GROMACS .gro file of C-alpha atoms in nm:
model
  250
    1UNK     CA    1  -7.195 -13.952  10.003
    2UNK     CA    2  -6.861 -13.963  10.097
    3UNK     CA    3  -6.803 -14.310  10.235
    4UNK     CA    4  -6.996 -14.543  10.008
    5UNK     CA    5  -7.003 -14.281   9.643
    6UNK     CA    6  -7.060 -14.620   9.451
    7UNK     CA    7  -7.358 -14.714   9.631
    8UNK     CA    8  -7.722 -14.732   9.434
    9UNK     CA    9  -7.864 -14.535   9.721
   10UNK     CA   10  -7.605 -14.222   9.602
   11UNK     CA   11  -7.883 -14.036   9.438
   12UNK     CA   12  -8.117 -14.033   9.658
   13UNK     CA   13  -7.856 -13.903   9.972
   14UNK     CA   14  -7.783 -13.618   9.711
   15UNK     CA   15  -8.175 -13.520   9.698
   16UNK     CA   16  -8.164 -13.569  10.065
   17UNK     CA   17  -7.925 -13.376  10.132
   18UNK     CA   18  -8.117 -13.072   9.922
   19UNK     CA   19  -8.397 -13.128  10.100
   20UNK     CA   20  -8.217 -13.057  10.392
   21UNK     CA   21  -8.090 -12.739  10.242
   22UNK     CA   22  -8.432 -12.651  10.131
   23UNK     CA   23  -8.546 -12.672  10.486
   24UNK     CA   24  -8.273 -12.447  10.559
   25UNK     CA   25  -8.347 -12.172  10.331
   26UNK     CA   26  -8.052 -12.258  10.115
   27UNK     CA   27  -8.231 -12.248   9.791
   28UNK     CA   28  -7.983 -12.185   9.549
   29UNK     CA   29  -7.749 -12.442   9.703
   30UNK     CA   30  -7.988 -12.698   9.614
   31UNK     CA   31  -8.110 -12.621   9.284
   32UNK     CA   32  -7.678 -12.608   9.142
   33UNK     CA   33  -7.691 -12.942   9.333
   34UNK     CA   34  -7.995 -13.073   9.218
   35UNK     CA   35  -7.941 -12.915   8.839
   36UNK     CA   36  -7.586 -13.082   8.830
   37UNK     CA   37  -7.741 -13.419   8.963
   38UNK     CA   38  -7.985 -13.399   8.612
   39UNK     CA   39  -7.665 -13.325   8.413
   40UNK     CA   40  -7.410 -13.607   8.535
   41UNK     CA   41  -7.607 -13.902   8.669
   42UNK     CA   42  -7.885 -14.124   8.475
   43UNK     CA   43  -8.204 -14.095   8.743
   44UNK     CA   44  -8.479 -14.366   8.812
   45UNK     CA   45  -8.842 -14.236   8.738
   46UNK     CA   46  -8.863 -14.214   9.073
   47UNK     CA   47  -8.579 -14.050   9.231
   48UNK     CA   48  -8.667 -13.803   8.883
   49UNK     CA   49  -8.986 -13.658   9.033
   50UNK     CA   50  -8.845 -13.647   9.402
   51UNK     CA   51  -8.548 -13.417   9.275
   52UNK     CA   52  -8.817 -13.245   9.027
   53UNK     CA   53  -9.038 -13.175   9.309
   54UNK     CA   54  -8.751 -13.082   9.535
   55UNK     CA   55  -8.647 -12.798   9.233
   56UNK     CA   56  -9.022 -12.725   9.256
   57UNK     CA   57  -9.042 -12.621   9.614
   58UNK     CA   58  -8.696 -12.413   9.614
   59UNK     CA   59  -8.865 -12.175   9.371
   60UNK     CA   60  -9.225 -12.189   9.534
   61UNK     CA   61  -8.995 -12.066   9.805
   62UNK     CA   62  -8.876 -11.813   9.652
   63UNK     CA   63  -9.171 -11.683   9.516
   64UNK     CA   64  -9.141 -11.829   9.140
   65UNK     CA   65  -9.447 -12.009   9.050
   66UNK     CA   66  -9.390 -12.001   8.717
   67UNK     CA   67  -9.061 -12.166   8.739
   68UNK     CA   68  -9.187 -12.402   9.024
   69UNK     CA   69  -9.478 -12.540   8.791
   70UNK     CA   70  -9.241 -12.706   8.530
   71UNK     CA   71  -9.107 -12.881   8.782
   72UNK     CA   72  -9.404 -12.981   8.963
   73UNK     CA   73  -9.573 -13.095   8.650
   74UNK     CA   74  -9.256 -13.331   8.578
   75UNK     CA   75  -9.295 -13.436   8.926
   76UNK     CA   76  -9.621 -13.566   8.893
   77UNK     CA   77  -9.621 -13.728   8.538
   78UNK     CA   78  -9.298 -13.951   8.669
   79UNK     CA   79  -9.444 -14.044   8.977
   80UNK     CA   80  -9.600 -14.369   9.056
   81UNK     CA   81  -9.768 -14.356   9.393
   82UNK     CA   82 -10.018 -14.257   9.412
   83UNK     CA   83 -10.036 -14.039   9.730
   84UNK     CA   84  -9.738 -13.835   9.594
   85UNK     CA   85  -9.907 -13.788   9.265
   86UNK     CA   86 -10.224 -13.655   9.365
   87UNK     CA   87  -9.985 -13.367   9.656
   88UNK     CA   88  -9.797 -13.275   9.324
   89UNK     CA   89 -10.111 -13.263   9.105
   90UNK     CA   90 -10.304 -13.036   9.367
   91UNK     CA   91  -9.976 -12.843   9.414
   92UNK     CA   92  -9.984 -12.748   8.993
   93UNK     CA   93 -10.380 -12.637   9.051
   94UNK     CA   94 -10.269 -12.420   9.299
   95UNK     CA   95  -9.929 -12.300   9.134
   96UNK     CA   96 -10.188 -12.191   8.802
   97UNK     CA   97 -10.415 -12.014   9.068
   98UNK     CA   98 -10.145 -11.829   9.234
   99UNK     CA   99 -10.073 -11.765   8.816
  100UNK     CA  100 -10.473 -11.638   8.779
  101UNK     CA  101 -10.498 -11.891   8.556
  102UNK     CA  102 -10.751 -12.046   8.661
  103UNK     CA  103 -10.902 -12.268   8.373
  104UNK     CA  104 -10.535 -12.497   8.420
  105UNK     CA  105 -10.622 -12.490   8.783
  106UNK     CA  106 -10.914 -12.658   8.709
  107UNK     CA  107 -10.817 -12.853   8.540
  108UNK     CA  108 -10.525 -12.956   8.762
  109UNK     CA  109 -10.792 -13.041   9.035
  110UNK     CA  110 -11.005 -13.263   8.789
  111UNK     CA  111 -10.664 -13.497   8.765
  112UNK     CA  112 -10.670 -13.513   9.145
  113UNK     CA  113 -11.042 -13.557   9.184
  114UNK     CA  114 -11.016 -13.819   8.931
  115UNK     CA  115 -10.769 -14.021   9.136
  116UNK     CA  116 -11.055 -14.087   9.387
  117UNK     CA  117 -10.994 -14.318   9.666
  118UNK     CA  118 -10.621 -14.367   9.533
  119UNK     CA  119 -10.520 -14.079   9.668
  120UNK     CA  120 -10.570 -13.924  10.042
  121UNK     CA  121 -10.911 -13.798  10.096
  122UNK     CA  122 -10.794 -13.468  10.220
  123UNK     CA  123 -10.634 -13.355   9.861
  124UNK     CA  124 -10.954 -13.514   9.702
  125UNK     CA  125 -11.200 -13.263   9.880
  126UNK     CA  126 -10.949 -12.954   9.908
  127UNK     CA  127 -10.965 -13.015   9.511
  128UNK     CA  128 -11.345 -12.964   9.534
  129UNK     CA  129 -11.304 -12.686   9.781
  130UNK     CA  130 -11.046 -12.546   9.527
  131UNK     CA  131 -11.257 -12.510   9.205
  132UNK     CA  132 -11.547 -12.386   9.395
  133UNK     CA  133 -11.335 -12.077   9.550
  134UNK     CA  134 -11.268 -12.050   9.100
  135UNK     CA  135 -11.630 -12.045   9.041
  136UNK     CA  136 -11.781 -11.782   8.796
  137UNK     CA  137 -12.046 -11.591   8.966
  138UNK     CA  138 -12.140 -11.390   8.691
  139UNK     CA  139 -12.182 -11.733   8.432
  140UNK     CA  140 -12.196 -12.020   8.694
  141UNK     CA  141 -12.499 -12.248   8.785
  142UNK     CA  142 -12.525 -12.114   9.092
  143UNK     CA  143 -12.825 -12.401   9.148
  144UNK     CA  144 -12.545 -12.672   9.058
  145UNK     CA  145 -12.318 -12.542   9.294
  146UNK     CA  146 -12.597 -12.538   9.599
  147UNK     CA  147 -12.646 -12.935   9.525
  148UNK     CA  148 -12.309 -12.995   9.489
  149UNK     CA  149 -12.246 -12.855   9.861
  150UNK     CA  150 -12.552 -13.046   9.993
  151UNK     CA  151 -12.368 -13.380   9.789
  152UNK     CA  152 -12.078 -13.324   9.979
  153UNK     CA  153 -12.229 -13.287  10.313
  154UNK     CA  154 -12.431 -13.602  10.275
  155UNK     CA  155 -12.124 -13.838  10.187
  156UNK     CA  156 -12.031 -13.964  10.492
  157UNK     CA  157 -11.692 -14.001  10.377
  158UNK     CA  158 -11.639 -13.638  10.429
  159UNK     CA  159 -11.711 -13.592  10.782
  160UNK     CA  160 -11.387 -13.527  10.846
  161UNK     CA  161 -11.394 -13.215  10.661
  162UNK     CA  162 -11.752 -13.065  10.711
  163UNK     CA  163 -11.547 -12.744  10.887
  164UNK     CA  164 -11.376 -12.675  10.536
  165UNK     CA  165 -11.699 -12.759  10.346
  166UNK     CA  166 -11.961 -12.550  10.553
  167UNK     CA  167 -11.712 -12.247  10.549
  168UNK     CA  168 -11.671 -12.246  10.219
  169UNK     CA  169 -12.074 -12.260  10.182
  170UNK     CA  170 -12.058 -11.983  10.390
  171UNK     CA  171 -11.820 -11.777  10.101
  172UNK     CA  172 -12.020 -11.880   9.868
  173UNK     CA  173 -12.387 -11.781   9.979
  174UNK     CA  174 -12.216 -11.481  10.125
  175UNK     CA  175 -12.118 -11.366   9.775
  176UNK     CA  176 -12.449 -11.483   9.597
  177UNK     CA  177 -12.572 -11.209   9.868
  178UNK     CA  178 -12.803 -11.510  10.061
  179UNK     CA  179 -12.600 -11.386  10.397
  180UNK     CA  180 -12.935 -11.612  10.657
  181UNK     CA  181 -12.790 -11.893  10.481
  182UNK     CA  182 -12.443 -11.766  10.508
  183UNK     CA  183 -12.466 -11.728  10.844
  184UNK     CA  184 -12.568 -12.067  10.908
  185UNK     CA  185 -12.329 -12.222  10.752
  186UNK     CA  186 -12.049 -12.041  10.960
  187UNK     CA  187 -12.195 -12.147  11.211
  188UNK     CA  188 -12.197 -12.478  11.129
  189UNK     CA  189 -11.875 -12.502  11.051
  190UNK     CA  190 -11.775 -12.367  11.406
  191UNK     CA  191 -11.981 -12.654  11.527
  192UNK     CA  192 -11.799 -12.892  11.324
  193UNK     CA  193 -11.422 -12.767  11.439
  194UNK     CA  194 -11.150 -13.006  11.373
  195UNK     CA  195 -10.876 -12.863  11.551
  196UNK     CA  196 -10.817 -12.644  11.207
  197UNK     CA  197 -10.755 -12.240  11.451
  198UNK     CA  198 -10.708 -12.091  11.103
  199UNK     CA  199 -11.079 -12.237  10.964
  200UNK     CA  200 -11.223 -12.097  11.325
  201UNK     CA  201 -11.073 -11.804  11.271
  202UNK     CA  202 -11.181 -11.712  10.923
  203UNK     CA  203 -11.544 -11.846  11.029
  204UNK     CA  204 -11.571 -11.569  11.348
  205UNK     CA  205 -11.415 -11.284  11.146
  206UNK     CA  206 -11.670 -11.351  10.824
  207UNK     CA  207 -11.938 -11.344  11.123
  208UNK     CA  208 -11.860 -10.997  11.228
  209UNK     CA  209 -11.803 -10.855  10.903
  210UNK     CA  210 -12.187 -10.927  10.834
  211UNK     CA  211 -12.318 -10.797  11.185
  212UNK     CA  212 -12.131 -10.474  11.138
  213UNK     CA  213 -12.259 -10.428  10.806
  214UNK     CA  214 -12.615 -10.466  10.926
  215UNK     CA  215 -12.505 -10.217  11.214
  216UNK     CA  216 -12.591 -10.501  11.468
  217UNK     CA  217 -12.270 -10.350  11.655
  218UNK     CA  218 -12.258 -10.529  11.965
  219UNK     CA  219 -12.293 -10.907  11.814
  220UNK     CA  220 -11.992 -10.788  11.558
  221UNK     CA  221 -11.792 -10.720  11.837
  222UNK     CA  222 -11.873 -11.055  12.024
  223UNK     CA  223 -11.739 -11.233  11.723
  224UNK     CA  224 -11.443 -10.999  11.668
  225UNK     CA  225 -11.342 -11.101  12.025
  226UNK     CA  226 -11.350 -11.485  11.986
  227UNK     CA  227 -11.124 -11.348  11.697
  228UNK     CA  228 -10.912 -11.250  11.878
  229UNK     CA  229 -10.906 -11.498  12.109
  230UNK     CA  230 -10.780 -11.749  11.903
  231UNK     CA  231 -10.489 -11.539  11.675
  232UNK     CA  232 -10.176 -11.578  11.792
  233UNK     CA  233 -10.039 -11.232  11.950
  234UNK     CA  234  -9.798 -11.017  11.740
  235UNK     CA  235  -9.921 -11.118  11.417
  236UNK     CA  236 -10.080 -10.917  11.122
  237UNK     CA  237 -10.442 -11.063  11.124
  238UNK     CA  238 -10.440 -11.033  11.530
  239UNK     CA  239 -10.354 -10.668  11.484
  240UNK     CA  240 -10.587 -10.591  11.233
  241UNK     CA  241 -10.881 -10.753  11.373
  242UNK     CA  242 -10.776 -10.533  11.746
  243UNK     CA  243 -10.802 -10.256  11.563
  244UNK     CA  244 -11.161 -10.354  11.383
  245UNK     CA  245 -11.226 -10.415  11.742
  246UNK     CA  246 -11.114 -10.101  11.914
  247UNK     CA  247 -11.279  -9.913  11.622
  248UNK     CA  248 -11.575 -10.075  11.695
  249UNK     CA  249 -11.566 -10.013  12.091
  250UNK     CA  250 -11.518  -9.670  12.049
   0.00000   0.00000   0.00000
């Protein structure tokens, strides 16, 4: 920036060096420098939805969806790869969702579904894991959603992800009140780990919530300590789930 400020790569050292800031917590640093870089210099589409983006994060870091989502939607209309496009576009479904506005989250995840294989896999099925966490139980098809789960099983490109896909059959089951089938679908997940602690964790707790409600004690408490187990120390969940767990013991 300051030895070559004629250079065409001058813009994008200036959303570089926000990014940077970003990562340093220096939000409102970089959005006057990114907001003065829109006023004074004449951006490629490109460079346009990397500083958008960049003002998109800052206030998703600061706890402004409704600020970051402008951005974030300019991001991903000026983009043109692909990859970035369908981040962005999954990152609007779930700026709406954080919103409760979950009909624009929807539809947010259509656009990424619809990108298909030109986008990574992994934003394509989160998208489908996404809308199904939105689904009506009161008006849904509750039969479509059961063959949509056994779809995405089946495709072998999803292997990858059967962990996320069986625990979210799990949720789902477990709030239709079919908690055999719930069960089994925890479990399967387990058996399908893919290094994802947070997915194992969420999969053991869920366990023991439904043994101690059927006052099957002793198998609750078996799953609350592979819980356990796996939390980090000194954190919130590890705390709470101790304190299930020392309920429970006594």
């Amino acid at each position: 920036l300051h030895r070559y400020p004629n250079t065409k790569s001058v813009n994008k050292a200036k959303i570089w060096r926000e990014k940077t800031n970003i990562r340093l917590k220096n939000e409102d640093v970089a959005l006057s420098n990114l907001k003065e870089l829109f006023e004074n210099a004449e951006l490629e589409d490109e460079d346009f939805a990397d500083a958008s983006a960049m003002i998109g994060q800052a206030y998703i870091n600061m706890e402004h969806p409704d600020s970051a989502l402008v951005h974030i939607k300019n991001a991903a209309k000026f983009t043109k790869d692909n990859e970035t496009k369908g981040r962005l576009l999954f990152i609007k479904g779930q700026l709406y969702n954080s919103l409760n506005q979950k009909d624009s989250a929807n539809l947010a995840f259509n656009e990424v579904i619809e990108l298909n294989r030109k986008s990574p896999r992994t934003y394509f099925i989160h998208s489908k894991i996404q809308k199904i966490k939105n689904f009506d139980y009161e008006k849904g098809d509750k039969l479509a959603q059961k063959e949509q789960f056994e779809d995405l099983i089946e495709d072998r490109e999803n292997r990858p992800y059967l962990d996320v896909i069986h625990h979210q059959k799990g949720e789902f089951y477990l709030n239709i009140g079919e908690t055999d089938e719930a069960i089994t679908a925890y479990n399967k997940s387990i058996n399908e780990f893919r290094q994802n602690q947070k997915m194992q964790t969420l999969n053991y707790s869920s366990l023991g919530y439904i043994y101690f409600a059927n006052s099957e004690y002793k198998t609750a408490g078996s799953y609350y300590n592979s819980t356990i187990n796996i939390l980090f120390e000194k954190t919130i969940d590890h705390r709470l789930i101790k304190k299930k767990r020392t309920k429970l013991e006594n």
